[in-house]
Amino acid sequence: MDGLSGEDHCTAYIDGASSGNPGPSAYAYLIRRGGGTVKGAGYLGHGTNNYAEYQALLHCLRRALKLGCGLITVYSDSQLLVKQIMGEYSTRDPLLRRLRDEAMELIRRFTFFEIKHISRELNSEANKLASMTLARVLREKGE
C-alpha cells in the first residue's frame, strides 16, 4: 500500500492553487510516515483558492484513511481553512460550508487529528506540486 501501513502517526502537507481566483484551480498533498512519502495532485477546473485548499484537505484525508493512518497532523498555509476547521472562523460560503462538513466527517474517522497553520515557505513542496499541476494543465489547454 504505497509503502505506508499500520496506524502510525502521519504528517501531511496540503495546498491549493487558483489562477485568477476564481479561475483554473488545482490541489496537492504529501503524506509522510517513517521513510515513506505519498504524493497526490489534481486539476479541479474553475474554482477559488479556498475551494482548492478544501479539496486538497479532502483528497489528503481520504488517501490517509486508505493508507491506514489513524493519527494525522495536517499542515496548511491557508489560515482561513485551518481556522474554519478548528471552529475559530465561521464558514458563511455555502460551498465551503459543505466542504467543511465533509472534511469533519472524514476527520471523525481518525483516532487523532490536528491541523496547523504554517507559512508558505514551510509548505513549499505541496505549494510547488499544486502550482506545477495547474501550470501543466493550463499548458495542455493552451491557456
Backbone as CSV, one residue per row, in Angstrom:
resi,resn,N_x,N_y,N_z,CA_x,CA_y,CA_z,C_x,C_y,C_z
1,MET,0.833,-1.195,0.000,0.000,0.000,0.000,0.868,1.245,0.000
2,ASP,1.522,1.537,-1.096,2.335,2.736,-1.258,3.447,2.849,-0.224
3,GLY,3.874,1.768,0.383,4.963,1.818,1.346,4.571,2.305,2.726
4,LEU,3.289,2.564,2.955,2.818,3.033,4.255,1.720,2.106,4.743
5,SER,1.790,1.686,6.007,0.719,0.864,6.564,0.703,1.000,8.069
6,GLY,-0.297,0.428,8.702,-0.404,0.491,10.154,-1.051,1.778,10.618
7,GLU,-1.041,1.986,11.944,-1.689,3.169,12.492,-0.657,4.143,13.060
8,ASP,0.481,4.225,12.440,1.496,5.180,12.857,0.997,6.599,12.617
9,HIS,1.698,7.529,13.201,1.355,8.939,13.019,1.803,9.404,11.648
10,CYS,0.893,9.959,10.891,1.193,10.507,9.571,1.257,12.025,9.663
11,THR,2.101,12.598,8.841,2.213,14.045,8.722,1.868,14.401,7.287
12,ALA,1.003,15.386,7.106,0.579,15.754,5.760,0.743,17.250,5.534
13,TYR,1.057,17.584,4.296,1.155,18.972,3.851,0.198,19.117,2.680
14,ILE,-0.641,20.146,2.718,-1.644,20.332,1.671,-1.553,21.743,1.105
15,ASP,-1.987,21.878,-0.154,-2.055,23.213,-0.748,-3.019,23.203,-1.919
16,GLY,-3.623,24.353,-2.146,-4.486,24.570,-3.292,-3.967,25.760,-4.069
17,ALA,-4.207,25.756,-5.374,-3.764,26.857,-6.229,-4.899,27.239,-7.162
18,SER,-5.037,28.536,-7.403,-6.051,29.031,-8.325,-5.453,30.177,-9.126
19,SER,-5.636,30.131,-10.426,-5.143,31.194,-11.297,-6.314,32.106,-11.623
20,GLY,-6.311,33.298,-11.052,-7.393,34.245,-11.303,-8.312,34.424,-10.118
21,ASN,-8.494,33.408,-9.336,-9.279,33.439,-8.093,-10.592,34.224,-8.194
22,PRO,-11.656,33.688,-8.787,-11.728,32.303,-9.259,-11.106,32.141,-10.644
23,GLY,-10.748,30.915,-10.913,-10.153,30.552,-12.189,-9.766,29.095,-12.150
24,PRO,-8.956,28.667,-13.102,-8.491,27.285,-13.085,-7.798,26.988,-11.755
25,SER,-8.068,25.819,-11.183,-7.523,25.521,-9.856,-7.043,24.072,-9.771
26,ALA,-6.162,23.842,-8.784,-5.588,22.516,-8.571,-5.302,22.341,-7.086
27,TYR,-5.099,21.089,-6.689,-4.766,20.775,-5.297,-3.550,19.859,-5.276
28,ALA,-2.912,19.781,-4.115,-1.806,18.840,-3.920,-1.703,18.487,-2.446
29,TYR,-1.172,17.292,-2.195,-0.895,16.885,-0.814,0.303,15.955,-0.794
30,LEU,0.960,15.917,0.355,2.028,14.962,0.634,1.710,14.343,1.982
31,ILE,1.781,13.040,2.067,1.564,12.332,3.331,2.860,11.603,3.657
32,ARG,3.394,11.883,4.842,4.665,11.278,5.263,4.479,10.450,6.524
33,ARG,5.157,9.299,6.526,5.236,8.482,7.733,6.506,7.653,7.609
34,GLY,7.318,7.707,8.650,8.582,6.984,8.586,9.397,7.465,7.402
35,GLY,9.850,6.545,6.590,10.645,6.907,5.423,9.842,7.043,4.150
36,GLY,8.526,6.904,4.226,7.715,6.938,3.013,6.962,8.240,2.824
37,THR,6.826,8.644,1.569,6.032,9.823,1.214,5.101,9.453,0.074
38,VAL,3.831,9.777,0.229,2.838,9.590,-0.822,2.386,10.973,-1.259
39,LYS,2.405,11.202,-2.577,2.002,12.499,-3.116,0.746,12.330,-3.953
40,GLY,-0.065,13.366,-3.963,-1.245,13.385,-4.806,-1.511,14.798,-5.268
41,ALA,-2.025,14.936,-6.473,-2.343,16.254,-7.015,-3.372,16.070,-8.116
42,GLY,-4.146,17.111,-8.368,-5.129,17.024,-9.429,-5.671,18.378,-9.821
43,TYR,-6.207,18.409,-11.024,-6.827,19.617,-11.564,-8.292,19.622,-11.154
44,LEU,-8.800,20.780,-10.747,-10.173,20.883,-10.244,-11.119,21.621,-11.181
45,GLY,-10.608,22.244,-12.218,-11.448,23.082,-13.052,-11.540,24.474,-12.453
46,HIS,-12.652,25.144,-12.698,-12.845,26.523,-12.247,-13.165,26.550,-10.752
47,GLY,-12.441,27.380,-10.007,-12.705,27.488,-8.572,-11.851,28.557,-7.923
48,THR,-12.140,28.821,-6.669,-11.372,29.805,-5.900,-10.201,29.118,-5.202
49,ASN,-9.310,29.934,-4.662,-8.203,29.357,-3.902,-8.723,28.635,-2.658
50,ASN,-9.773,29.154,-2.028,-10.319,28.495,-0.835,-10.945,27.141,-1.184
51,TYR,-11.626,27.073,-2.316,-12.169,25.804,-2.800,-11.033,24.800,-3.018
52,ALA,-9.951,25.253,-3.637,-8.808,24.377,-3.907,-8.154,23.903,-2.606
53,GLU,-8.069,24.782,-1.612,-7.492,24.395,-0.313,-8.340,23.299,0.345
54,TYR,-9.662,23.469,0.308,-10.543,22.446,0.886,-10.432,21.127,0.125
55,GLN,-10.341,21.201,-1.192,-10.199,19.971,-1.975,-8.891,19.263,-1.644
56,ALA,-7.836,20.039,-1.410,-6.556,19.440,-1.009,-6.725,18.678,0.304
57,LEU,-7.415,19.294,1.255,-7.649,18.636,2.542,-8.472,17.362,2.366
58,LEU,-9.555,17.436,1.609,-10.425,16.274,1.418,-9.690,15.118,0.740
59,HIS,-8.965,15.413,-0.336,-8.218,14.362,-1.029,-7.159,13.757,-0.113
60,CYS,-6.500,14.599,0.662,-5.476,14.134,1.602,-6.082,13.215,2.664
61,LEU,-7.183,13.630,3.260,-7.804,12.833,4.320,-8.283,11.483,3.790
62,ARG,-8.888,11.481,2.606,-9.355,10.217,2.020,-8.184,9.267,1.775
63,ARG,-7.107,9.813,1.229,-5.932,8.980,0.941,-5.298,8.474,2.234
64,ALA,-5.212,9.343,3.237,-4.622,8.945,4.523,-5.419,7.806,5.154
65,LEU,-6.734,7.873,5.065,-7.561,6.794,5.606,-7.318,5.492,4.845
66,LYS,-7.206,5.574,3.521,-6.934,4.374,2.722,-5.571,3.782,3.056
67,LEU,-4.630,4.645,3.423,-3.285,4.190,3.783,-3.230,3.606,5.189
68,GLY,-4.318,3.756,5.943,-4.349,3.230,7.300,-3.821,4.178,8.355
69,CYS,-3.707,5.446,8.022,-3.266,6.435,9.017,-4.395,6.642,10.021
70,GLY,-4.152,6.319,11.257,-5.150,6.572,12.294,-4.892,7.876,13.014
71,LEU,-3.652,8.319,12.979,-3.213,9.543,13.642,-2.620,10.445,12.570
72,ILE,-3.073,11.699,12.504,-2.558,12.573,11.448,-2.455,14.020,11.916
73,THR,-1.376,14.647,11.501,-1.196,16.089,11.661,-1.117,16.667,10.260
74,VAL,-1.986,17.630,9.971,-2.036,18.263,8.659,-1.512,19.685,8.785
75,TYR,-0.645,20.060,7.853,-0.104,21.417,7.798,-0.616,22.100,6.537
76,SER,-1.086,23.342,6.697,-1.615,24.119,5.579,-1.164,25.565,5.712
77,ASP,-0.932,26.212,4.569,-0.600,27.635,4.607,-1.849,28.509,4.468
78,SER,-3.030,27.891,4.480,-4.290,28.635,4.423,-4.824,28.861,5.839
79,GLN,-4.658,30.077,6.316,-5.152,30.398,7.656,-6.666,30.240,7.719
80,LEU,-7.364,30.640,6.645,-8.821,30.523,6.615,-9.249,29.068,6.806
81,LEU,-8.657,28.166,6.042,-9.001,26.748,6.147,-8.757,26.229,7.560
82,VAL,-7.587,26.497,8.093,-7.239,25.999,9.427,-8.213,26.534,10.470
83,LYS,-8.494,27.827,10.431,-9.385,28.434,11.436,-10.825,27.929,11.280
84,GLN,-11.275,27.694,10.037,-12.625,27.160,9.844,-12.721,25.719,10.346
85,ILE,-11.725,24.906,10.066,-11.737,23.518,10.540,-11.682,23.476,12.064
86,MET,-10.934,24.383,12.668,-10.811,24.431,14.132,-12.027,25.090,14.796
87,GLY,-12.942,25.640,13.992,-14.132,26.286,14.535,-13.893,27.698,15.031
88,GLU,-12.737,28.273,14.704,-12.412,29.629,15.140,-12.988,30.690,14.210
89,TYR,-13.231,30.328,12.949,-13.881,31.212,11.977,-15.176,30.537,11.545
90,SER,-16.198,31.346,11.302,-17.433,30.789,10.743,-17.212,30.522,9.256
91,THR,-18.028,29.654,8.711,-17.949,29.315,7.294,-19.258,29.755,6.659
92,ARG,-19.260,30.950,6.102,-20.500,31.523,5.562,-20.817,31.041,4.152
93,ASP,-19.787,30.878,3.337,-19.991,30.465,1.952,-20.609,29.062,1.930
94,PRO,-21.761,28.886,1.258,-22.448,27.583,1.268,-21.590,26.434,0.724
95,LEU,-20.825,26.679,-0.333,-19.978,25.625,-0.892,-18.880,25.245,0.095
96,LEU,-18.224,26.237,0.684,-17.167,25.943,1.654,-17.741,25.276,2.901
97,ARG,-18.950,25.652,3.292,-19.592,25.019,4.450,-19.825,23.529,4.177
98,ARG,-20.276,23.219,2.969,-20.489,21.813,2.593,-19.164,21.046,2.601
99,LEU,-18.111,21.669,2.073,-16.796,21.024,2.056,-16.243,20.859,3.468
100,ARG,-16.464,21.867,4.313,-16.024,21.772,5.712,-16.747,20.624,6.414
101,ASP,-18.052,20.522,6.192,-18.826,19.440,6.807,-18.329,18.072,6.338
102,GLU,-18.010,17.974,5.056,-17.476,16.720,4.516,-16.124,16.403,5.164
103,ALA,-15.291,17.421,5.323,-13.989,17.227,5.980,-14.180,16.772,7.421
104,MET,-15.128,17.363,8.126,-15.356,16.997,9.525,-15.802,15.539,9.648
105,GLU,-16.591,15.064,8.688,-16.995,13.649,8.690,-15.777,12.742,8.543
106,LEU,-14.860,13.114,7.660,-13.642,12.320,7.481,-12.756,12.397,8.719
107,ILE,-12.633,13.576,9.291,-11.784,13.789,10.471,-12.228,12.894,11.623
108,ARG,-13.528,12.701,11.774,-14.057,11.859,12.857,-13.588,10.411,12.754
109,ARG,-13.129,10.010,11.590,-12.687,8.629,11.386,-11.252,8.388,11.849
110,PHE,-10.540,9.461,12.201,-9.169,9.327,12.702,-9.188,9.201,14.221
111,THR,-8.262,8.435,14.763,-8.093,8.339,16.212,-7.603,9.673,16.759
112,PHE,-6.719,10.323,15.996,-6.159,11.618,16.379,-6.027,12.462,15.125
113,PHE,-6.466,13.717,15.206,-6.342,14.665,14.097,-5.971,16.024,14.659
114,GLU,-5.024,16.668,14.002,-4.770,18.078,14.280,-4.386,18.744,12.971
115,ILE,-4.695,20.029,12.882,-4.344,20.813,11.708,-3.663,22.075,12.199
116,LYS,-2.581,22.435,11.522,-1.787,23.586,11.946,-1.491,24.490,10.762
117,HIS,-1.495,25.790,11.037,-1.132,26.767,10.016,0.379,26.926,9.982
118,ILE,0.934,26.917,8.774,2.364,27.167,8.592,2.541,28.195,7.480
119,SER,3.718,28.765,7.400,4.000,29.750,6.353,4.106,29.050,4.999
120,ARG,3.937,29.814,3.945,4.071,29.272,2.593,5.468,28.678,2.391
121,GLU,6.475,29.312,2.994,7.851,28.823,2.857,8.001,27.414,3.437
122,LEU,7.325,27.140,4.538,7.396,25.811,5.150,6.516,24.790,4.429
123,ASN,5.682,25.280,3.507,4.781,24.415,2.747,5.193,24.367,1.277
124,SER,6.464,24.622,1.018,6.921,24.820,-0.358,6.752,23.590,-1.247
125,GLU,6.907,22.392,-0.691,6.801,21.195,-1.529,5.368,20.982,-2.025
126,ALA,4.388,21.125,-1.148,2.984,20.995,-1.565,2.599,22.150,-2.484
127,ASN,3.084,23.351,-2.173,2.808,24.527,-2.998,3.344,24.320,-4.410
128,LYS,4.556,23.823,-4.508,5.174,23.592,-5.815,4.406,22.535,-6.599
129,LEU,3.986,21.469,-5.934,3.246,20.400,-6.598,1.900,20.902,-7.122
130,ALA,1.186,21.698,-6.331,-0.097,22.259,-6.779,0.118,23.219,-7.946
131,SER,1.115,24.082,-7.838,1.400,25.058,-8.898,1.826,24.372,-10.187
132,MET,2.660,23.333,-10.079,3.104,22.598,-11.267,1.944,21.859,-11.925
133,THR,1.049,21.310,-11.126,-0.124,20.617,-11.666,-0.994,21.594,-12.440
134,LEU,-1.232,22.756,-11.857,-2.046,23.776,-12.517,-1.367,24.259,-13.792
135,ALA,-0.074,24.549,-13.734,0.660,25.038,-14.904,0.649,24.009,-16.035
136,ARG,0.813,22.731,-15.692,0.818,21.673,-16.707,-0.523,21.609,-17.435
137,VAL,-1.610,21.652,-16.694,-2.937,21.579,-17.308,-3.192,22.811,-18.171
138,LEU,-2.805,23.982,-17.682,-3.011,25.204,-18.459,-2.196,25.170,-19.747
139,ARG,-0.976,24.628,-19.697,-0.154,24.482,-20.910,-0.845,23.548,-21.894
140,GLU,-1.352,22.429,-21.388,-2.020,21.454,-22.251,-3.260,22.046,-22.906
141,LYS,-3.939,22.941,-22.191,-5.146,23.572,-22.721,-4.817,24.794,-23.564
142,GLY,-3.543,25.196,-23.570,-3.131,26.368,-24.336,-3.542,27.675,-23.700
143,GLU,-3.735,27.683,-22.386,-4.133,28.914,-21.684,-2.925,29.612,-21.120
